[in-house]
């Protein structure tokens, strides 16, 4: 083996590394530009949820945490494989730095060495096994945490979608109210023009019509706010030239029912919640971490070997050298570390216990979340049933008031008051719809059944 062969080997390594970098960069350039995707102009709840899964930054961060743990697993498994190293050195020394001993040969100003070494750990007290198992459990915990993140994002999307639906219905109610008031105003004007009605009725109808305008404007503003919050929850920008008021919801209130009892809901939550699955995996990782820390104080046996070559010290030819194999066994037995291992084991056990306590608290929190969502759902169900009945009664009351007014048996104030009560009833109904569906989505999220 000579210096030329060593240098050519290094050039080959650099070339291969550069080629790998170019290929990696080329593959990275093929990725689709996520910024090219924008919010659809019209979409339903299912589409909104699907878009959120693909474009939410929060979910993307959770995916990256899984990739991080996969890297930890690769790192842990690498310790189970042999280590192969190539070391090459070349030194040149000026003539004024070379000490001469006389004789036929004097040290030359150049020297080189190159060797390939292999090392493999045979025994380590199961440290590598425990570390790998801990990493795999942490990866499972990260996957479960991502499921929880997805559930949270989907719940947020559903809530924002329902907020926009509520604003849409409020706009519809206010527009219907204004339409009825316009009819009443025209009727009052016609009667006044015909000389059969007082001007007071016209002024009264105009005031009622004007008072109905601000609630409509506020509802329209709430719609734009809800759409923008929905857009942010999904993680997309508006299409070019479009703002919140140009986005339309393609679906009305879903036909969703809940048939589980409270006890069954809590039981399902304990079985299905991703947060509990993540904590369970974290406990498993903690147990393996304790084992790994204990293994640090156990004997370690390593087999080593290699092949190397080096230049001669006294020669006039730089290509002259010696080459050969080396091999051996290394045994390391820890005797005393001043309590280092004991301290590490104590820390690992404490982290494990903290995770166990967090699991107990999380179970209490989840049961509380289910109960709160259940109570809100019961409230929404009761109010929705009542409000739907009240709307029917208010519609009939308005019909009777208008008939009585046209027959001269009631005043215009009676009609306007009936219209106001109908508007209130309809607004209460859409709020009840919002409360019901939002509470049901939160209940399903609390149960771990999606939202």
CSV table of C-alpha atoms in Angstrom, one decimal:
chain,number,residue,atom,x,y,z
A,1,UNK,CA,0.0,0.0,0.0
A,2,UNK,CA,1.4,3.5,-0.9
A,3,UNK,CA,0.6,7.1,-0.5
A,4,UNK,CA,-0.9,7.4,-4.0
A,5,UNK,CA,-3.5,4.6,-3.3
A,6,UNK,CA,-4.4,6.3,0.0
A,7,UNK,CA,-4.9,9.7,-1.6
A,8,UNK,CA,-7.0,8.2,-4.4
A,9,UNK,CA,-9.2,6.4,-1.9
A,10,UNK,CA,-9.9,9.7,-0.2
A,11,UNK,CA,-10.8,11.4,-3.5
A,12,UNK,CA,-13.3,8.6,-4.2
A,13,UNK,CA,-14.9,9.1,-0.8
A,14,UNK,CA,-15.3,12.8,-1.4
A,15,UNK,CA,-16.7,12.2,-4.9
A,16,UNK,CA,-19.3,9.7,-3.5
A,17,UNK,CA,-20.3,12.1,-0.8
A,18,UNK,CA,-20.7,14.9,-3.3
A,19,UNK,CA,-22.8,12.7,-5.6
A,20,UNK,CA,-25.0,11.7,-2.7
A,21,UNK,CA,-25.6,15.4,-1.8
A,22,UNK,CA,-26.6,16.2,-5.4
A,23,UNK,CA,-29.0,13.3,-5.6
A,24,UNK,CA,-30.6,14.3,-2.3
A,25,UNK,CA,-31.0,17.9,-3.4
A,26,UNK,CA,-32.5,16.8,-6.7
A,27,UNK,CA,-35.1,14.6,-4.9
A,28,UNK,CA,-35.9,17.4,-2.4
A,29,UNK,CA,-36.6,19.7,-5.4
A,30,UNK,CA,-39.4,17.4,-6.5
A,31,UNK,CA,-41.6,18.1,-3.5
A,32,UNK,CA,-44.9,19.7,-4.2
A,33,UNK,CA,-45.2,23.4,-3.1
A,34,UNK,CA,-47.8,23.3,-0.4
A,35,UNK,CA,-48.3,27.1,-0.6
A,36,UNK,CA,-49.9,26.5,-4.0
A,37,UNK,CA,-53.0,25.0,-2.3
A,38,UNK,CA,-55.6,27.6,-1.2
A,39,UNK,CA,-58.9,27.5,0.6
A,40,UNK,CA,-61.8,26.4,-1.7
A,41,UNK,CA,-64.4,29.0,-2.4
A,42,UNK,CA,-67.1,26.5,-1.4
A,43,UNK,CA,-66.7,23.4,0.9
A,44,UNK,CA,-68.4,21.3,3.5
A,45,UNK,CA,-67.4,20.1,6.9
A,46,UNK,CA,-65.8,16.8,5.7
A,47,UNK,CA,-63.7,18.7,3.2
A,48,UNK,CA,-62.6,21.2,5.8
A,49,UNK,CA,-61.5,18.3,8.1
A,50,UNK,CA,-59.6,16.6,5.3
A,51,UNK,CA,-57.8,19.8,4.4
A,52,UNK,CA,-56.9,20.4,8.0
A,53,UNK,CA,-55.3,17.0,8.3
A,54,UNK,CA,-53.1,17.7,5.2
A,55,UNK,CA,-52.3,21.3,5.8
A,56,UNK,CA,-52.4,22.1,9.6
A,57,UNK,CA,-49.1,23.3,10.9
A,58,UNK,CA,-49.9,21.8,14.3
A,59,UNK,CA,-50.4,18.4,12.8
A,60,UNK,CA,-47.2,18.8,10.7
A,61,UNK,CA,-45.2,19.5,13.9
A,62,UNK,CA,-46.6,16.3,15.4
A,63,UNK,CA,-45.5,14.3,12.4
A,64,UNK,CA,-42.0,15.7,12.7
A,65,UNK,CA,-41.9,14.6,16.3
A,66,UNK,CA,-42.6,11.1,15.1
A,67,UNK,CA,-39.7,11.4,12.6
A,68,UNK,CA,-37.5,12.6,15.4
A,69,UNK,CA,-38.3,9.5,17.4
A,70,UNK,CA,-37.6,7.3,14.4
A,71,UNK,CA,-34.2,8.9,14.2
A,72,UNK,CA,-33.7,8.0,17.9
A,73,UNK,CA,-34.6,4.4,17.1
A,74,UNK,CA,-32.1,4.3,14.3
A,75,UNK,CA,-29.4,5.7,16.6
A,76,UNK,CA,-30.2,3.2,19.3
A,77,UNK,CA,-30.2,0.2,16.9
A,78,UNK,CA,-26.8,1.4,15.4
A,79,UNK,CA,-25.2,0.5,18.7
A,80,UNK,CA,-26.0,-3.1,18.1
A,81,UNK,CA,-24.0,-3.2,14.9
A,82,UNK,CA,-20.2,-3.2,14.3
A,83,UNK,CA,-18.4,0.1,14.0
A,84,UNK,CA,-16.0,0.4,11.0
A,85,UNK,CA,-13.6,3.3,10.8
A,86,UNK,CA,-11.1,4.3,8.2
A,87,UNK,CA,-8.2,6.6,9.4
A,88,UNK,CA,-5.6,8.0,7.1
A,89,UNK,CA,-2.8,10.5,8.0
A,90,UNK,CA,-0.1,12.2,6.0
A,91,UNK,CA,2.5,14.5,7.5
A,92,UNK,CA,5.3,16.5,5.8
A,93,UNK,CA,8.1,18.1,7.9
A,94,UNK,CA,10.7,20.7,6.8
A,95,UNK,CA,14.3,19.7,6.6
A,96,UNK,CA,15.3,22.1,9.4
A,97,UNK,CA,12.9,20.2,11.7
A,98,UNK,CA,14.4,16.7,11.1
A,99,UNK,CA,16.9,15.4,13.6
A,100,UNK,CA,19.7,13.4,12.0
A,101,UNK,CA,21.3,10.4,13.7
A,102,UNK,CA,24.1,9.9,11.1
A,103,UNK,CA,24.6,6.5,9.3
A,104,UNK,CA,23.4,5.4,6.0
A,105,UNK,CA,19.7,6.3,6.5
A,106,UNK,CA,18.2,9.5,7.9
A,107,UNK,CA,14.6,10.2,8.7
A,108,UNK,CA,12.7,11.5,5.8
A,109,UNK,CA,10.4,14.5,5.9
A,110,UNK,CA,7.3,12.6,5.0
A,111,UNK,CA,5.3,9.9,6.7
A,112,UNK,CA,1.9,8.4,6.3
A,113,UNK,CA,-0.4,5.8,7.9
A,114,UNK,CA,-3.7,4.2,7.1
A,115,UNK,CA,-5.8,1.6,8.9
A,116,UNK,CA,-9.3,0.1,8.9
A,117,UNK,CA,-10.6,-0.8,12.4
A,118,UNK,CA,-13.7,-2.8,13.4
A,119,UNK,CA,-15.2,-2.9,16.9
A,120,UNK,CA,-18.2,-4.8,18.1
A,121,UNK,CA,-19.8,-4.9,21.5
A,122,UNK,CA,-20.6,-8.4,22.5
A,123,UNK,CA,-21.9,-7.8,26.1
A,124,UNK,CA,-23.2,-4.6,27.7
A,125,UNK,CA,-25.7,-5.7,30.3
A,126,UNK,CA,-28.6,-5.3,27.9
A,127,UNK,CA,-28.0,-1.6,27.7
A,128,UNK,CA,-28.5,-1.5,23.9
A,129,UNK,CA,-31.6,-3.6,24.1
A,130,UNK,CA,-33.2,-1.4,26.8
A,131,UNK,CA,-32.2,1.8,25.0
A,132,UNK,CA,-33.8,0.5,21.7
A,133,UNK,CA,-37.0,-0.6,23.4
A,134,UNK,CA,-37.2,2.8,25.2
A,135,UNK,CA,-36.9,4.6,21.8
A,136,UNK,CA,-39.5,2.4,20.2
A,137,UNK,CA,-41.9,3.1,23.1
A,138,UNK,CA,-41.2,6.8,22.8
A,139,UNK,CA,-42.0,6.6,19.1
A,140,UNK,CA,-45.3,4.9,19.9
A,141,UNK,CA,-46.0,7.7,22.4
A,142,UNK,CA,-45.3,10.3,19.7
A,143,UNK,CA,-47.7,8.5,17.3
A,144,UNK,CA,-50.4,8.5,19.9
A,145,UNK,CA,-49.8,12.2,20.7
A,146,UNK,CA,-50.2,12.9,17.0
A,147,UNK,CA,-53.6,11.2,17.1
A,148,UNK,CA,-54.5,13.5,20.0
A,149,UNK,CA,-53.3,16.5,18.1
A,150,UNK,CA,-55.4,15.5,15.0
A,151,UNK,CA,-58.5,15.1,17.2
A,152,UNK,CA,-57.9,18.5,18.7
A,153,UNK,CA,-57.4,20.2,15.3
A,154,UNK,CA,-60.5,18.4,13.9
A,155,UNK,CA,-62.6,19.6,16.9
A,156,UNK,CA,-61.3,23.1,16.4
A,157,UNK,CA,-62.3,22.9,12.7
A,158,UNK,CA,-65.7,21.6,13.6
A,159,UNK,CA,-66.3,24.4,16.1
A,160,UNK,CA,-65.2,27.1,13.7
A,161,UNK,CA,-67.4,25.6,11.0
A,162,UNK,CA,-70.4,25.6,13.4
A,163,UNK,CA,-69.6,29.2,14.3
A,164,UNK,CA,-69.8,30.1,10.6
A,165,UNK,CA,-73.0,28.2,10.3
A,166,UNK,CA,-74.4,30.0,13.3
A,167,UNK,CA,-73.5,33.4,11.7
A,168,UNK,CA,-75.1,32.2,8.4
A,169,UNK,CA,-78.3,31.3,10.1
A,170,UNK,CA,-78.3,34.6,12.0
A,171,UNK,CA,-77.9,36.5,8.8
A,172,UNK,CA,-80.8,34.5,7.3
A,173,UNK,CA,-83.0,35.2,10.3
A,174,UNK,CA,-82.3,38.9,10.2
A,175,UNK,CA,-82.8,39.1,6.4
A,176,UNK,CA,-86.2,37.4,6.8
A,177,UNK,CA,-87.1,39.8,9.6
A,178,UNK,CA,-86.2,42.8,7.4
A,179,UNK,CA,-88.2,41.3,4.6
A,180,UNK,CA,-91.3,41.1,6.7
A,181,UNK,CA,-90.7,44.6,8.1
A,182,UNK,CA,-90.4,45.9,4.5
A,183,UNK,CA,-93.7,44.3,3.7
A,184,UNK,CA,-95.2,46.0,6.8
A,185,UNK,CA,-93.7,49.3,5.9
A,186,UNK,CA,-95.1,49.1,2.3
A,187,UNK,CA,-98.5,48.2,3.7
A,188,UNK,CA,-98.4,51.2,6.1
A,189,UNK,CA,-97.4,53.5,3.3
A,190,UNK,CA,-100.1,52.2,1.0
A,191,UNK,CA,-102.7,52.8,3.7
A,192,UNK,CA,-101.4,56.3,4.4
A,193,UNK,CA,-101.4,57.2,0.7
A,194,UNK,CA,-105.0,55.9,0.5
A,195,UNK,CA,-106.0,57.9,3.5
A,196,UNK,CA,-107.0,54.9,5.6
A,197,UNK,CA,-103.9,54.8,7.9
A,198,UNK,CA,-102.1,57.3,10.0
A,199,UNK,CA,-98.6,58.6,9.3
A,200,UNK,CA,-97.6,57.3,12.7
A,201,UNK,CA,-97.8,53.8,11.4
A,202,UNK,CA,-95.4,54.6,8.6
A,203,UNK,CA,-92.9,56.2,11.0
A,204,UNK,CA,-93.3,53.3,13.4
A,205,UNK,CA,-92.6,50.8,10.6
A,206,UNK,CA,-89.6,52.8,9.4
A,207,UNK,CA,-88.1,52.8,12.9
A,208,UNK,CA,-88.6,49.1,13.2
A,209,UNK,CA,-87.0,48.6,9.8
A,210,UNK,CA,-84.0,50.7,10.7
A,211,UNK,CA,-83.5,49.0,14.0
A,212,UNK,CA,-83.4,45.6,12.3
A,213,UNK,CA,-80.3,46.7,10.2
A,214,UNK,CA,-77.6,46.7,12.9
A,215,UNK,CA,-78.1,43.0,14.0
A,216,UNK,CA,-77.7,42.0,10.3
A,217,UNK,CA,-74.5,43.9,10.0
A,218,UNK,CA,-73.2,42.4,13.2
A,219,UNK,CA,-74.1,38.9,12.0
A,220,UNK,CA,-72.3,39.5,8.7
A,221,UNK,CA,-69.2,40.6,10.6
A,222,UNK,CA,-69.4,37.5,12.8
A,223,UNK,CA,-69.5,35.3,9.6
A,224,UNK,CA,-66.4,36.8,8.2
A,225,UNK,CA,-64.6,36.4,11.5
A,226,UNK,CA,-65.7,32.8,11.8
A,227,UNK,CA,-64.6,32.0,8.3
A,228,UNK,CA,-61.2,33.5,8.9
A,229,UNK,CA,-60.8,31.5,12.1
A,230,UNK,CA,-61.8,28.4,10.2
A,231,UNK,CA,-59.3,29.2,7.5
A,232,UNK,CA,-56.5,29.5,10.1
A,233,UNK,CA,-57.6,26.2,11.8
A,234,UNK,CA,-57.3,24.5,8.4
A,235,UNK,CA,-54.0,26.1,7.6
A,236,UNK,CA,-54.6,27.6,4.2
A,237,UNK,CA,-54.7,31.0,2.6
A,238,UNK,CA,-57.6,32.5,0.7
A,239,UNK,CA,-57.7,32.2,-3.1
A,240,UNK,CA,-56.2,35.2,-4.9
A,241,UNK,CA,-58.6,38.1,-4.8
A,242,UNK,CA,-61.0,36.4,-2.4
A,243,UNK,CA,-61.6,37.3,1.3
A,244,UNK,CA,-63.8,35.8,4.0
A,245,UNK,CA,-67.1,37.1,2.6
A,246,UNK,CA,-66.3,35.3,-0.7
A,247,UNK,CA,-66.2,31.8,1.0
A,248,UNK,CA,-69.4,29.8,1.1
A,249,UNK,CA,-70.3,26.8,3.3
A,250,UNK,CA,-71.8,23.9,1.3
A,251,UNK,CA,-73.4,22.0,4.1
A,252,UNK,CA,-76.0,22.9,6.8
A,253,UNK,CA,-76.2,21.4,10.2
A,254,UNK,CA,-75.3,17.7,10.2
A,255,UNK,CA,-77.8,15.1,11.2
A,256,UNK,CA,-75.9,14.0,14.3
A,257,UNK,CA,-77.3,12.1,17.2
A,258,UNK,CA,-75.9,10.7,20.5
A,259,UNK,CA,-77.2,7.5,22.0
A,260,UNK,CA,-74.6,6.6,24.6
A,261,UNK,CA,-75.2,6.9,28.3
A,262,UNK,CA,-72.9,8.9,30.4
A,263,UNK,CA,-71.4,5.8,32.0
A,264,UNK,CA,-70.7,4.3,28.6
A,265,UNK,CA,-69.2,7.6,27.3
A,266,UNK,CA,-66.7,7.7,30.2
A,267,UNK,CA,-65.8,4.0,29.6
A,268,UNK,CA,-65.2,4.7,25.9
A,269,UNK,CA,-63.0,7.6,26.8
A,270,UNK,CA,-60.8,5.5,29.0
A,271,UNK,CA,-60.5,3.0,26.2
A,272,UNK,CA,-60.1,5.3,23.2
A,273,UNK,CA,-58.4,8.5,24.3
A,274,UNK,CA,-55.0,8.9,22.5
A,275,UNK,CA,-53.6,10.9,25.4
A,276,UNK,CA,-53.9,7.8,27.6
A,277,UNK,CA,-52.3,5.6,25.0
A,278,UNK,CA,-49.4,8.1,24.7
A,279,UNK,CA,-48.9,8.1,28.5
A,280,UNK,CA,-49.0,4.3,28.5
A,281,UNK,CA,-46.2,4.2,25.9
A,282,UNK,CA,-44.3,6.8,27.9
A,283,UNK,CA,-44.5,4.6,31.0
A,284,UNK,CA,-43.1,1.7,29.0
A,285,UNK,CA,-40.3,3.9,27.7
A,286,UNK,CA,-39.6,5.0,31.3
A,287,UNK,CA,-39.3,1.4,32.5
A,288,UNK,CA,-36.8,0.6,29.8
A,289,UNK,CA,-34.9,3.8,30.6
A,290,UNK,CA,-34.5,2.6,34.2
A,291,UNK,CA,-33.2,-0.7,32.9
A,292,UNK,CA,-30.7,1.1,30.6
A,293,UNK,CA,-29.4,3.2,33.4
A,294,UNK,CA,-28.8,0.1,35.6
A,295,UNK,CA,-27.0,-1.5,32.7
A,296,UNK,CA,-24.4,1.3,32.7
A,297,UNK,CA,-22.7,-0.3,35.7
A,298,UNK,CA,-22.5,-3.8,34.3
A,299,UNK,CA,-19.4,-5.4,32.6
A,300,UNK,CA,-18.8,-4.6,28.9
A,301,UNK,CA,-17.1,-6.9,26.4
A,302,UNK,CA,-15.9,-5.6,23.1
A,303,UNK,CA,-14.1,-7.4,20.2
A,304,UNK,CA,-11.8,-5.2,18.1
A,305,UNK,CA,-9.7,-5.8,15.0
A,306,UNK,CA,-8.3,-4.2,11.9
A,307,UNK,CA,-5.8,-3.9,9.2
A,308,UNK,CA,-3.4,-1.1,8.7
A,309,UNK,CA,-0.3,0.2,7.0
A,310,UNK,CA,2.3,2.9,7.7
A,311,UNK,CA,5.4,4.4,6.2
A,312,UNK,CA,9.0,3.5,7.4
A,313,UNK,CA,10.8,6.1,9.5
A,314,UNK,CA,14.2,5.5,8.0
A,315,UNK,CA,14.0,5.2,4.3
A,316,UNK,CA,14.6,7.3,1.2
A,317,UNK,CA,11.4,6.0,-0.5
A,318,UNK,CA,8.1,7.3,0.7
A,319,UNK,CA,6.3,4.3,-0.8
A,320,UNK,CA,8.0,1.9,1.5
A,321,UNK,CA,5.9,0.7,4.4
A,322,UNK,CA,4.6,-2.0,6.8
A,323,UNK,CA,1.2,-3.6,6.8
A,324,UNK,CA,-0.6,-6.1,8.8
A,325,UNK,CA,-3.6,-7.2,10.9
A,326,UNK,CA,-4.4,-6.4,14.6
A,327,UNK,CA,-7.1,-7.8,16.8
A,328,UNK,CA,-8.1,-8.2,20.4
A,329,UNK,CA,-10.7,-8.2,23.2
A,330,UNK,CA,-11.5,-5.4,25.6
A,331,UNK,CA,-13.3,-6.1,28.9
A,332,UNK,CA,-14.5,-3.2,31.0
A,333,UNK,CA,-15.8,-3.9,34.6
A,334,UNK,CA,-17.1,-0.8,36.4
A,335,UNK,CA,-15.9,-1.0,40.1
A,336,UNK,CA,-16.7,2.4,41.5
A,337,UNK,CA,-18.3,5.5,39.9
A,338,UNK,CA,-18.9,7.7,43.0
A,339,UNK,CA,-22.7,7.1,42.8
A,340,UNK,CA,-23.0,8.2,39.2
A,341,UNK,CA,-25.1,5.2,38.1
A,342,UNK,CA,-27.2,5.3,41.3
A,343,UNK,CA,-28.0,9.0,40.6
A,344,UNK,CA,-29.0,8.3,37.0
A,345,UNK,CA,-31.2,5.4,38.1
A,346,UNK,CA,-32.9,7.6,40.7
A,347,UNK,CA,-33.6,10.2,38.1
A,348,UNK,CA,-35.1,7.7,35.6
A,349,UNK,CA,-37.3,6.2,38.3
A,350,UNK,CA,-38.5,9.7,39.3
A,351,UNK,CA,-39.4,10.5,35.7
A,352,UNK,CA,-41.2,7.2,35.5
A,353,UNK,CA,-43.2,7.9,38.6
A,354,UNK,CA,-44.1,11.4,37.3
A,355,UNK,CA,-45.5,9.9,34.2
A,356,UNK,CA,-47.6,7.4,36.2
A,357,UNK,CA,-48.9,10.3,38.3
A,358,UNK,CA,-49.7,12.3,35.1
A,359,UNK,CA,-51.6,9.3,33.8
A,360,UNK,CA,-53.8,9.2,37.0
A,361,UNK,CA,-54.5,12.9,36.7
A,362,UNK,CA,-55.2,12.6,33.0
A,363,UNK,CA,-57.9,10.0,33.7
A,364,UNK,CA,-59.6,12.3,36.1
A,365,UNK,CA,-59.4,15.2,33.6
A,366,UNK,CA,-60.8,13.0,30.8
A,367,UNK,CA,-63.7,11.9,33.0
A,368,UNK,CA,-64.4,15.5,33.8
A,369,UNK,CA,-64.2,16.5,30.2
A,370,UNK,CA,-66.8,13.9,29.3
A,371,UNK,CA,-69.1,15.0,32.0
A,372,UNK,CA,-68.9,18.7,31.1
A,373,UNK,CA,-69.5,17.9,27.4
A,374,UNK,CA,-72.3,15.6,28.3
A,375,UNK,CA,-74.0,18.3,30.5
A,376,UNK,CA,-73.6,20.8,27.7
A,377,UNK,CA,-75.1,18.4,25.2
A,378,UNK,CA,-78.1,17.7,27.5
A,379,UNK,CA,-78.6,21.4,27.8
A,380,UNK,CA,-78.4,21.9,24.1
A,381,UNK,CA,-80.8,19.1,23.4
A,382,UNK,CA,-83.4,20.4,25.8
A,383,UNK,CA,-83.1,24.0,24.6
A,384,UNK,CA,-83.3,23.0,20.9
A,385,UNK,CA,-86.5,21.0,21.4
A,386,UNK,CA,-88.1,24.0,23.3
A,387,UNK,CA,-86.9,26.6,20.8
A,388,UNK,CA,-88.2,24.7,17.8
A,389,UNK,CA,-91.7,24.6,19.5
A,390,UNK,CA,-91.5,28.3,20.3
A,391,UNK,CA,-90.7,29.2,16.7
A,392,UNK,CA,-93.8,27.4,15.5
A,393,UNK,CA,-95.9,29.3,18.1
A,394,UNK,CA,-94.3,32.6,17.2
A,395,UNK,CA,-95.0,32.1,13.5
A,396,UNK,CA,-98.6,31.4,14.3
A,397,UNK,CA,-98.8,34.4,16.6
A,398,UNK,CA,-97.4,36.7,13.8
A,399,UNK,CA,-99.9,35.3,11.3
A,400,UNK,CA,-102.8,36.0,13.7
A,401,UNK,CA,-101.5,39.5,14.5
A,402,UNK,CA,-101.3,40.4,10.8
A,403,UNK,CA,-104.8,39.0,10.1
A,404,UNK,CA,-106.2,41.0,13.1
A,405,UNK,CA,-104.4,44.1,12.0
A,406,UNK,CA,-105.8,43.9,8.5
A,407,UNK,CA,-109.2,43.3,10.0
A,408,UNK,CA,-108.8,46.4,12.2
A,409,UNK,CA,-108.9,44.3,15.4
A,410,UNK,CA,-105.2,45.0,16.3
A,411,UNK,CA,-102.7,47.7,16.0
A,412,UNK,CA,-99.5,47.8,13.9
A,413,UNK,CA,-97.6,47.7,17.2
A,414,UNK,CA,-99.1,44.2,17.8
A,415,UNK,CA,-97.7,43.1,14.4
A,416,UNK,CA,-94.3,44.6,15.0
A,417,UNK,CA,-94.1,43.0,18.5
A,418,UNK,CA,-95.1,39.6,17.1
A,419,UNK,CA,-92.4,39.9,14.4
A,420,UNK,CA,-89.8,40.8,17.0
A,421,UNK,CA,-90.8,37.8,19.1
A,422,UNK,CA,-90.5,35.6,16.0
A,423,UNK,CA,-87.1,36.9,15.3
A,424,UNK,CA,-86.0,36.3,18.8
A,425,UNK,CA,-87.4,32.8,18.7
A,426,UNK,CA,-85.6,32.0,15.4
A,427,UNK,CA,-82.3,33.4,16.8
A,428,UNK,CA,-82.7,31.3,19.9
A,429,UNK,CA,-83.3,28.3,17.7
A,430,UNK,CA,-80.1,28.7,15.7
A,431,UNK,CA,-78.1,29.4,18.9
A,432,UNK,CA,-79.6,26.2,20.3
A,433,UNK,CA,-78.5,24.3,17.1
A,434,UNK,CA,-75.0,25.7,17.5
A,435,UNK,CA,-74.9,24.7,21.2
A,436,UNK,CA,-76.2,21.2,20.4
A,437,UNK,CA,-73.7,20.4,17.6
A,438,UNK,CA,-70.8,22.1,19.3
A,439,UNK,CA,-71.5,20.2,22.6
A,440,UNK,CA,-71.9,16.9,20.6
A,441,UNK,CA,-68.5,17.4,18.8
A,442,UNK,CA,-66.8,18.1,22.1
A,443,UNK,CA,-68.5,15.1,23.7
A,444,UNK,CA,-67.2,12.8,20.9
A,445,UNK,CA,-63.8,14.4,21.2
A,446,UNK,CA,-63.8,13.7,25.0
A,447,UNK,CA,-64.8,10.1,24.3
A,448,UNK,CA,-62.0,9.7,21.9
A,449,UNK,CA,-64.4,8.9,19.1
A,450,UNK,CA,-63.5,11.9,16.9
A,451,UNK,CA,-65.4,15.1,16.6
